Coordinates of C-alpha atoms in Angstrom, one line a residue:
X1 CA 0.0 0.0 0.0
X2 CA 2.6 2.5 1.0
X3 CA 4.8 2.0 -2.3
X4 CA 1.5 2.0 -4.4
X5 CA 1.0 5.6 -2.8
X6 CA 3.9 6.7 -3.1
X7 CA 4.4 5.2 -6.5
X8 CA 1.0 7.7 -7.4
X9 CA 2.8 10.8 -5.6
X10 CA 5.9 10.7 -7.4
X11 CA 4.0 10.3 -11.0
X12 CA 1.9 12.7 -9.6
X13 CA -1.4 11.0 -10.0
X14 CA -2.9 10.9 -6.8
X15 CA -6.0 10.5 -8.4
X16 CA -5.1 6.9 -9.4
X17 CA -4.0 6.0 -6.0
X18 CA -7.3 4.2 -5.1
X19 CA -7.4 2.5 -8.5
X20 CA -3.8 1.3 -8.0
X21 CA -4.2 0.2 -4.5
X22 CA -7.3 -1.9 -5.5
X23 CA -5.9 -3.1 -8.7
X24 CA -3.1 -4.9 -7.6
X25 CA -4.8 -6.5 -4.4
X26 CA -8.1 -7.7 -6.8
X27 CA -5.7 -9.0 -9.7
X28 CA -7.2 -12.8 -9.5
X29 CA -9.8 -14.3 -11.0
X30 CA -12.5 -12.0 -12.0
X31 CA -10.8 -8.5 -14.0
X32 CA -7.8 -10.5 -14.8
X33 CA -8.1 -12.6 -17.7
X34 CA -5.5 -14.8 -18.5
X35 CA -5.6 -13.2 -22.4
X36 CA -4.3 -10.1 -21.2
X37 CA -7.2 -7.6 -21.8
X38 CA -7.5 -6.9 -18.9
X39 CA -7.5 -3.0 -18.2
X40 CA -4.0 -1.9 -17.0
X41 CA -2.6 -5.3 -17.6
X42 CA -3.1 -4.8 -21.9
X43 CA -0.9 -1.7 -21.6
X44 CA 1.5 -3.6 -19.2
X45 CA 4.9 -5.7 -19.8
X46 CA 7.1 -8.3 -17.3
X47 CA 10.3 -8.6 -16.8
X48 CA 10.9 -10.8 -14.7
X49 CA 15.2 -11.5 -13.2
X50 CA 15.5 -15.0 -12.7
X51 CA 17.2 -16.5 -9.4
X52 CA 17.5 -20.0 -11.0
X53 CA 19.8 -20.9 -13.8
X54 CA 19.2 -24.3 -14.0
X55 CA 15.8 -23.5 -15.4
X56 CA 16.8 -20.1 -17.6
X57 CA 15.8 -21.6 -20.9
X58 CA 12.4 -23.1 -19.2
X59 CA 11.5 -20.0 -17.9
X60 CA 12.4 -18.1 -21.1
X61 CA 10.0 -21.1 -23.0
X62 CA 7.4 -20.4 -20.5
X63 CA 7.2 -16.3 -21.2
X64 CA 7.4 -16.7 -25.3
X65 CA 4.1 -18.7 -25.2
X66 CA 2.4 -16.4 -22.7
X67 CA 3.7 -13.7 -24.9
X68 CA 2.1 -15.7 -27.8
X69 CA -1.3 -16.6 -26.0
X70 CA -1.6 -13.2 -24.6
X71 CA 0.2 -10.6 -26.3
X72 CA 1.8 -9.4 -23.4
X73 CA 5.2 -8.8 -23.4
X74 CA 7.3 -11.1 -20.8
X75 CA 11.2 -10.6 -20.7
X76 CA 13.0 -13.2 -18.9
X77 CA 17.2 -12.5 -17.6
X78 CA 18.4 -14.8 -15.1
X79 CA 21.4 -14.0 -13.1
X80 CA 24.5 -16.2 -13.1
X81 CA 25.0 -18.7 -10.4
X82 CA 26.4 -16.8 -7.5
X83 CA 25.7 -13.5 -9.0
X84 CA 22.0 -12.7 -7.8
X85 CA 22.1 -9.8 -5.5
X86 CA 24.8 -8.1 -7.4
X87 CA 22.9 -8.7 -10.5
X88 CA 19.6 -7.4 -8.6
X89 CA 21.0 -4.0 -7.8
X90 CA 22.2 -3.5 -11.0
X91 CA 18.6 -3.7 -12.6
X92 CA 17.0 -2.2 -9.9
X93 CA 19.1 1.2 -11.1
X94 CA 17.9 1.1 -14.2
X95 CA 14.9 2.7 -15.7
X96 CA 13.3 -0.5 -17.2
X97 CA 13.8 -2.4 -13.8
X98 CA 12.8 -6.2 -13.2
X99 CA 9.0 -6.1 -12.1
X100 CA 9.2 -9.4 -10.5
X101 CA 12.3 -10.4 -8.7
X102 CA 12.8 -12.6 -5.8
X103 CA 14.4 -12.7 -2.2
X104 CA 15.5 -15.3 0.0
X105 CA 13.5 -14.9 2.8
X106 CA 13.0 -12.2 5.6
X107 CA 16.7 -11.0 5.7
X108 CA 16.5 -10.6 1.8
X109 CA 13.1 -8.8 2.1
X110 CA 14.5 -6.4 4.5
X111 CA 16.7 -5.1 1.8
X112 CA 14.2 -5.0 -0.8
X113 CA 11.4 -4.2 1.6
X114 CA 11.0 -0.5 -0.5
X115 CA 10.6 -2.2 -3.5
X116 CA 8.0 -5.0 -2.4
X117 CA 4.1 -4.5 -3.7
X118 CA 0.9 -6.1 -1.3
X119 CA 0.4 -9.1 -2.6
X120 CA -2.2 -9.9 -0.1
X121 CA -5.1 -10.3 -3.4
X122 CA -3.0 -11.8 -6.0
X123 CA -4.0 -14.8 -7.4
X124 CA -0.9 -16.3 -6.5
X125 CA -1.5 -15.8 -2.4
X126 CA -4.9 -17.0 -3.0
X127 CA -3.9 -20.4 -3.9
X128 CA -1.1 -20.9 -1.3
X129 CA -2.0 -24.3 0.5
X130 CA -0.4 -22.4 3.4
X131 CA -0.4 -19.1 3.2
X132 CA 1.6 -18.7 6.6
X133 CA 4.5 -19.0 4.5
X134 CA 4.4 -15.7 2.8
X135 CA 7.1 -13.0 3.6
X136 CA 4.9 -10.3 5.4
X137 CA 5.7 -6.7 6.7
X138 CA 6.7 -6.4 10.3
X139 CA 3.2 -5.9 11.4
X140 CA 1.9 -8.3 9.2
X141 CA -0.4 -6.3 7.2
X142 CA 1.1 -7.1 3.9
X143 CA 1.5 -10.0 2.0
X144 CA 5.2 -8.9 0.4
X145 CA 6.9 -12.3 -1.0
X146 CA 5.1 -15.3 -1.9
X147 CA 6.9 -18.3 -2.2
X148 CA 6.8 -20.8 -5.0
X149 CA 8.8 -23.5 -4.9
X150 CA 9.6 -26.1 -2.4
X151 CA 13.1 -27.5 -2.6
X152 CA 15.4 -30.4 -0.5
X153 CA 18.5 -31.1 -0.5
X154 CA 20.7 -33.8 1.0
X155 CA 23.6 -36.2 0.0
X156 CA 22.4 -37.2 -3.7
X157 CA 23.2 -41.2 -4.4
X158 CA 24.3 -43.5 -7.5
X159 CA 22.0 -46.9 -6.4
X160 CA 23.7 -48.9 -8.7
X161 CA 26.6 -48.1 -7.5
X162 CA 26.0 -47.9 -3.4
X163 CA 24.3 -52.1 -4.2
X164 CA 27.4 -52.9 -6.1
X165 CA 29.0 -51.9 -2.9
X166 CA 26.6 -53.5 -0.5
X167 CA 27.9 -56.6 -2.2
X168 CA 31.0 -55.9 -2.4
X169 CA 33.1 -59.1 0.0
X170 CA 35.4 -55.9 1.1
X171 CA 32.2 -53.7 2.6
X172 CA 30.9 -53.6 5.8
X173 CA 27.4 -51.8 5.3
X174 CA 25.4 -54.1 3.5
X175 CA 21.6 -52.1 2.9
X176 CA 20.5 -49.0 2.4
X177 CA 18.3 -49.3 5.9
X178 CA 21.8 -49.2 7.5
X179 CA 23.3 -46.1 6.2
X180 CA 21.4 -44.1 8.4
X181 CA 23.7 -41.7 10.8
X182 CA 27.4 -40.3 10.1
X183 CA 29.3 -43.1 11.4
X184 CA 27.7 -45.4 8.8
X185 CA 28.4 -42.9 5.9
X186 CA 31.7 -42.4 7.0
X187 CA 32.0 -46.0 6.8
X188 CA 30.7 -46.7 3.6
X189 CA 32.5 -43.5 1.8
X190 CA 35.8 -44.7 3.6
X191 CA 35.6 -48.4 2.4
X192 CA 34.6 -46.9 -1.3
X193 CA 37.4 -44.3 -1.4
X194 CA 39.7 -47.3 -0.9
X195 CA 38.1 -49.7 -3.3
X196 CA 37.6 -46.7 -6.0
X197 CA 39.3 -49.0 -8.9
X198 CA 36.9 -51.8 -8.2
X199 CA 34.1 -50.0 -8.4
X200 CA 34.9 -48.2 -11.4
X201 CA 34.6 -44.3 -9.8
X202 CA 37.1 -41.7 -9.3
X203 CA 35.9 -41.0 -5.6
X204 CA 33.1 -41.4 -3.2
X205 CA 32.1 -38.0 -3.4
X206 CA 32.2 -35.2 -6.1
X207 CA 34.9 -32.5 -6.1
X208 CA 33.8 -29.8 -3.2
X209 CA 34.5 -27.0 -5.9
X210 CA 34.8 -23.7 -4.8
X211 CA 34.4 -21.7 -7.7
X212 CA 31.4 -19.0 -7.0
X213 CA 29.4 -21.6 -9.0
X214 CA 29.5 -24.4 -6.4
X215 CA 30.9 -22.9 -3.0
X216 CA 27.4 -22.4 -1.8
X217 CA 26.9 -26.1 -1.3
X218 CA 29.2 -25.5 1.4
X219 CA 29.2 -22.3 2.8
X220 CA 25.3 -22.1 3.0
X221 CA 24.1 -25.4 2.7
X222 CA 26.4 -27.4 4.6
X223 CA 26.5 -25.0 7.4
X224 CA 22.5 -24.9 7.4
X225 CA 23.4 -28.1 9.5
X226 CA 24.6 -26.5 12.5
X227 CA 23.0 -23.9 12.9
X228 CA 19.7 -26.1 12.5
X229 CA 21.0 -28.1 15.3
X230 CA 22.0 -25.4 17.3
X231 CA 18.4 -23.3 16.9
X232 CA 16.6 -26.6 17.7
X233 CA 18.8 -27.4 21.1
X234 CA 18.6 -23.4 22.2
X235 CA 14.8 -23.1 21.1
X236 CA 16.1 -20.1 18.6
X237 CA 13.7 -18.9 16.6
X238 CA 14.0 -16.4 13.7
X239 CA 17.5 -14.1 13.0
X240 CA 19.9 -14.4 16.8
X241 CA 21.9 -11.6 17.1
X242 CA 25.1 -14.1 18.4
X243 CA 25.4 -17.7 17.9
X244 CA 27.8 -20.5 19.7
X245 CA 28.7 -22.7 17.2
X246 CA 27.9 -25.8 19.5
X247 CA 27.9 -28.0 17.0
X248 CA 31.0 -27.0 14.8
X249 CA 32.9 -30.0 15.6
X250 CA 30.4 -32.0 13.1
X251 CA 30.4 -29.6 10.6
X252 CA 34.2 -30.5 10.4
X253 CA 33.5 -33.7 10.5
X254 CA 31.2 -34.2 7.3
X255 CA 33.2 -31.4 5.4
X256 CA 36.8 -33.7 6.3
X257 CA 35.0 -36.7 4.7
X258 CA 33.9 -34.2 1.5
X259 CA 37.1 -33.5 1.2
X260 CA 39.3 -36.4 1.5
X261 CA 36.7 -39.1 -0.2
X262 CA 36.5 -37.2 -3.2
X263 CA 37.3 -37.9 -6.7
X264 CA 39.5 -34.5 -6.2
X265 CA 42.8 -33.6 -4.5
X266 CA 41.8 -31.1 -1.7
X267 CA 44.6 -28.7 -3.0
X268 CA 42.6 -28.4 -6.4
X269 CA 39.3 -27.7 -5.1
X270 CA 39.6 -23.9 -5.3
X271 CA 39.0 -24.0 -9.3
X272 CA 36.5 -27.0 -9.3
X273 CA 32.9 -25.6 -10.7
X274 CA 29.3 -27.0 -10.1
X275 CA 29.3 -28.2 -13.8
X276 CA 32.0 -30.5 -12.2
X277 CA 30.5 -32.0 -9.8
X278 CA 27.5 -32.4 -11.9
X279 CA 29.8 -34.3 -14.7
X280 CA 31.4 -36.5 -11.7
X281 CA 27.9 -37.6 -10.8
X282 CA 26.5 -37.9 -14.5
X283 CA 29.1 -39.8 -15.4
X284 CA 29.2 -42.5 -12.6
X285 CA 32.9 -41.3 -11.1
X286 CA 31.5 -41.0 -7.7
X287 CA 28.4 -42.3 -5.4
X288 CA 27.9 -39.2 -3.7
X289 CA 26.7 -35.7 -4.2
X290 CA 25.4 -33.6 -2.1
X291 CA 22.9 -31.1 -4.0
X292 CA 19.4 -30.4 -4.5
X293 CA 15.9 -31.6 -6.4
X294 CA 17.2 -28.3 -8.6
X295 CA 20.2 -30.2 -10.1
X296 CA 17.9 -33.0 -11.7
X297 CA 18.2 -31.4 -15.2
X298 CA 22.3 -31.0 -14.8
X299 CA 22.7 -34.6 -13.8
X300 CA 19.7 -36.4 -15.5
X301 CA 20.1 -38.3 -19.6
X302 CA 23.8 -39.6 -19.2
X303 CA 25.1 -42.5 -17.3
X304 CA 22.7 -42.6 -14.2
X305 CA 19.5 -43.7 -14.8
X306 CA 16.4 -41.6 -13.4
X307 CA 15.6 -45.5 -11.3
X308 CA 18.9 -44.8 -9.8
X309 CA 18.8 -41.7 -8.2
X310 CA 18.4 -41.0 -4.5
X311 CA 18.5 -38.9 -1.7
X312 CA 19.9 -39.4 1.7
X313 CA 19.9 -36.7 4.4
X314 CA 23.3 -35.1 5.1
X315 CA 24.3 -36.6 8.7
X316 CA 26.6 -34.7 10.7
X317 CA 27.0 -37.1 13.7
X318 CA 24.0 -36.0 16.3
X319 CA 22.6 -38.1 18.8
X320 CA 19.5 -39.7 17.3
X321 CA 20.1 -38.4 13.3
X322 CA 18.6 -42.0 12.8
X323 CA 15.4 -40.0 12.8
X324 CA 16.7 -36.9 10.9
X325 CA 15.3 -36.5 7.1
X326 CA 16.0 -34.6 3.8
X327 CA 16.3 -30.7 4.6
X328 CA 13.5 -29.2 2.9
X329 CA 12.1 -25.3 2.6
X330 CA 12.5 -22.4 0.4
X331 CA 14.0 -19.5 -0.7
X332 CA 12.4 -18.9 -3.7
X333 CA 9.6 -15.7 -2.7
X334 CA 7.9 -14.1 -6.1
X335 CA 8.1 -10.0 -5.0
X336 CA 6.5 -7.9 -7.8
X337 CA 8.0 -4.2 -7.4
X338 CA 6.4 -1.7 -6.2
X339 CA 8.6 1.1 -8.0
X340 CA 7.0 -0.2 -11.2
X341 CA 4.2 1.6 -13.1
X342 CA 0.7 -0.1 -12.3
X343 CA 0.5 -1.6 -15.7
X344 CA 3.1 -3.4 -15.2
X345 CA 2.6 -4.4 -11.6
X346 CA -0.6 -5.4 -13.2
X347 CA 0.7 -7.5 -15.8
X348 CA 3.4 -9.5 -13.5
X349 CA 0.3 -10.1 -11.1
X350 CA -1.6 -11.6 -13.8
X351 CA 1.3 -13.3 -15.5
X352 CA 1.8 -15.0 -12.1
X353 CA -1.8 -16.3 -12.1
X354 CA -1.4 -17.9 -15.5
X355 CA 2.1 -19.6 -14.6
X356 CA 0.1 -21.3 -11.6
X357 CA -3.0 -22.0 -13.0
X358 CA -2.6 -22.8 -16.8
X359 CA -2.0 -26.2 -18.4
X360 CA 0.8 -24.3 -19.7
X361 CA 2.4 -23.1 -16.6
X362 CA 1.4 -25.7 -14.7
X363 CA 3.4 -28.6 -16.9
X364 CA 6.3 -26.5 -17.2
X365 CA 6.5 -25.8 -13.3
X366 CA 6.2 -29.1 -12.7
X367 CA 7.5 -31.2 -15.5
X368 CA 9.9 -28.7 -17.2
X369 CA 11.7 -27.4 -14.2
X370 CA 10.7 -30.1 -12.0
X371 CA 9.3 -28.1 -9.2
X372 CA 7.3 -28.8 -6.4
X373 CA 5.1 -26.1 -5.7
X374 CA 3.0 -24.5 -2.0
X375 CA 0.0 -23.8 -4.6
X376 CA -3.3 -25.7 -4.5
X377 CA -3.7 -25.3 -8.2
X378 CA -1.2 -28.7 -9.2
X379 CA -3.0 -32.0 -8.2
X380 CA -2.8 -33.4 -11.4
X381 CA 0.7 -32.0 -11.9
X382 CA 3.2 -33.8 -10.2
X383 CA 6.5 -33.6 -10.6
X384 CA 8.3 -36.4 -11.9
X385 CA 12.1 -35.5 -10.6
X386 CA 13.1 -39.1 -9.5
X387 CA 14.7 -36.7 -6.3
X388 CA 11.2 -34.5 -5.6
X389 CA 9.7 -38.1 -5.5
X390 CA 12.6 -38.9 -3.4
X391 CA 12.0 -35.8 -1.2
X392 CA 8.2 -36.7 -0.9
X393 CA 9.0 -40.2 0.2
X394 CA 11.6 -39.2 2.9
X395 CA 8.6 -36.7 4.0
X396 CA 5.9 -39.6 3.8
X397 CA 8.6 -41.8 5.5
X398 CA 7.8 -40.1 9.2
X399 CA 11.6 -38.3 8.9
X400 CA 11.7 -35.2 10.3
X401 CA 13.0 -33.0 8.1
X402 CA 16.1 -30.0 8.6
X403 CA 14.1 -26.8 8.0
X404 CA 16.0 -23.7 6.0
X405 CA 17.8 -22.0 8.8
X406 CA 20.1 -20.3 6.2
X407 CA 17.5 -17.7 5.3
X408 CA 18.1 -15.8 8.1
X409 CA 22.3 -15.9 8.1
X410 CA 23.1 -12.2 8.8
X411 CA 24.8 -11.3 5.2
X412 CA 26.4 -12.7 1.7
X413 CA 29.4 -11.3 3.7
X414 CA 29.1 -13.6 6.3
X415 CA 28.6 -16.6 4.3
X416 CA 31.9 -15.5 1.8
X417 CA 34.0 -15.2 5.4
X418 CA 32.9 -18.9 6.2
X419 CA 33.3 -20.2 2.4
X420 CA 37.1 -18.6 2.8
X421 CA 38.1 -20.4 5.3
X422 CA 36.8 -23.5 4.5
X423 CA 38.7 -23.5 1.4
X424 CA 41.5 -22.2 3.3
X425 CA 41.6 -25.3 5.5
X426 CA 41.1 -27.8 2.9
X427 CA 43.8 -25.9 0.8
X428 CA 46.2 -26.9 4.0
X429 CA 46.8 -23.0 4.0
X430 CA 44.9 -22.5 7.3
X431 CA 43.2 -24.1 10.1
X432 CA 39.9 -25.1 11.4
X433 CA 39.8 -22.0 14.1
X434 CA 39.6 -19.7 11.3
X435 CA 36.3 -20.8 10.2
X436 CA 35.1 -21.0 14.0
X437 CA 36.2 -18.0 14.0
X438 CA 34.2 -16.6 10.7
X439 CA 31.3 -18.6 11.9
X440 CA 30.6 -17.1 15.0
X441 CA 32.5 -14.1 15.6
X442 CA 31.7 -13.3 11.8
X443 CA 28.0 -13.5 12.7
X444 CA 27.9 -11.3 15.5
X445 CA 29.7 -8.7 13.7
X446 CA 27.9 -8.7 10.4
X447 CA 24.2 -9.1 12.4
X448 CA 25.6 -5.9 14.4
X449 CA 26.3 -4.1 10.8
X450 CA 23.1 -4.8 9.3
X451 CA 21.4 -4.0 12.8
X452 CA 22.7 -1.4 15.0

């Protein structure tokens, strides 16, 4: 409401204001047609900034036949991996910003909090299963990021592979049902790093690249685990201001056996990309990968068959992780700007509507980018990633899955000072208290700098 206002001040059509408010909050199902003649939406255009490059040319497929069906204009950039928020702020500058761009949850919404329209009457709120998961303002007024994906990650798995190994006379794990905490995994990667020849790989695990392309795996991911476990034991919820870093010791732990059970020498790790790891694991030259429902596309039509693709959660070595499942959430929230003209507001709002409710949308969501979505509008639309279905059995199994804790770590800064000094230690050129030390005292500090 306040950015419509003063959205009407500045282009000094006050007269609109009403019109503009009401507009964007009724932009469903009645006024907004999904041919695009719709009042302010005919006159409109999108241009939306992708976060996701794995599904650039989806997305870009997706906006040519609305564009087609429509006759609206829909311009589709996506950032490159890594690259987002710099990539954000550049556009934003311009005069033909991105009217739909996304943020990673609250802390990312409190930079972009200027630029975020009501959402609270779109379409896509309307159809949120649960619509507690939308990004609100502080008093909760405002619907101001709606999220539209939901994503897991753990360790991904070669089955072939891992039952070669099971029957393997040299292995000591010998199902699936027993690979189930760290000291299992540790055993199995261990027993495979050693045997690599006769199983035909290069490693247990993929290379730990950090290039920008891959380092978030481990920086952000990886550390999601103890901070999880951490927030959980202190009852922490939403953005501390300090943390303890109680369970650092198994962070160390699971990133030692990354490192050293890898189809790559630790010392080369600092040029290693995602396209890598995603090779290492297409290929069949290692078991293990930890990654995402998201890399499906980069790892799916070569040497792994879809049959043999699984997902085990990424243990650390906690007391009763026999329990512990796939970590699943988002940080994929649809915010259409505010500092756009109301046409185009307008347009993105209906745009949004067609992507979730069209046969269109709906199959390339779902099939295309192999997306499983909060919306109510996809029953008969279910993904068929071989890891979503993986994801949705783990959920189904009882598991209790590791929620998205990294959506409120305090800065890209902090996670850069963590990502250093991993690669620092695995490099050999420095130690482990470095990145205790950029975990927690690099917290506190960059919490204090975005917070008074």
């Amino acid at each position: 409401m306040k950015n419509l206002k003063s959205l009407a001040r500045t282009g000094g059509i006050a007269a609109v204001t009403a019109l503009a408010i009401g507009s964007l909050a009724a932009c469903s199902s009645s006024d907004n047609s999904t041919d695009g003649s719709s009042g302010a939406a005919a006159d409109g255009s999108v241009y939306y900034l992708n976060f996701k490059p794995e599904v650039a040319d989806q997305w870009t497929a997706l906006a040519k036949e609305y564009t087609s069906e429509t006759g609206v204009p829909v311009t589709v950039e996506t950032a490159a991996s890594g690259t987002y928020e710099t990539t954000l702020k550049s556009e934003m500058g311009k005069s033909d910003a991105p009217t739909l761009f996304q943020v990673n949850g609250p802390v990312g919404l409190a930079t972009w909090k200027d630029y975020a329209a009501d959402l609270s009457g779109t379409a896509a709120y309307s159809h949120l299963v649960d619509q507690s998961m939308a990004l609100t303002s502080d008093d909760g007024s405002q619907v101001l990021g709606i999220p539209y994906v939901i994503e897991t990650y753990g360790i991904i798995y070669n089955k072939a592979l891992l039952d070669e190994y099971f029957a393997a006379d040299w292995s000591t794990v010998k199902s699936i049902d027993d690979l189930d905490n760290f000291a299992a995994l540790k055993t199995v990667a261990d027993e495979i790093q050693a045997n690599k020849d006769a199983l035909g790989v290069d490693g247990a695990f993929t290379s730990a690249g950090f290039d920008s392309s891959s380092d978030w795996r481990f920086k952000t991911h990886l550390a999601n685990l103890p901070l999880y476990y951490e927030f959980k034991a202190d009852g922490v919820t939403g953005q501390p201001a300090t943390i303890t870093g109680e369970y650092l010791p198994n962070y160390k732990q699971i990133f030692d056996l990354y490192i050293t059970d890898s189809t790559t020498a630790p010392t080369l790790l600092s040029g290693k990309t995602i396209d890598d790891a995603n090779s290492e694991f297409a290929l069949a030259k290692a078991v293990f990968y930890q990654n995402g429902t998201w890399a499906y596309g980069d790892i799916s039509g070569q040497s792994v068959a879809d049959d043999d693709m699984g997902m085990l959660p990424i243990y650390i070595g906690v007391d009763g992780e026999e329990n512990q499942g796939l970590t699943t959430g988002s940080e994929n929230y649809w915010v259409i700007n505010s500092q756009a003209s109301e046409a185009d507001q307008q347009a993105t709002a209906d745009f949004l509507e067609w992507v979730i409710t069209s046969d269109a949308g709906r199959s390339a969501i779902a099939d295309d980018m192999g997306f499983t979505t909060p919306f109510d509008t996809f029953g008969d639309y279910q993904s068929t990633n071989p890891l979503t279905i993986a994801a949705n059995e783990s959920l189904a199994s009882g598991k209790t899955p590791v929620s998205w804790n990294f959506t409120v770590m305090p800065s890209e800064e902090w996670k850069n000072g963590v990502g250093n000094a991993l690669l620092a230690y695995a490099q050999g050129t420095g130690d482990w208290s470095a990145v205790e030390t950029a975990f927690v005292d690099g917290w506190a500090s960059e919490y204090t700098l975005a917070n008074g």
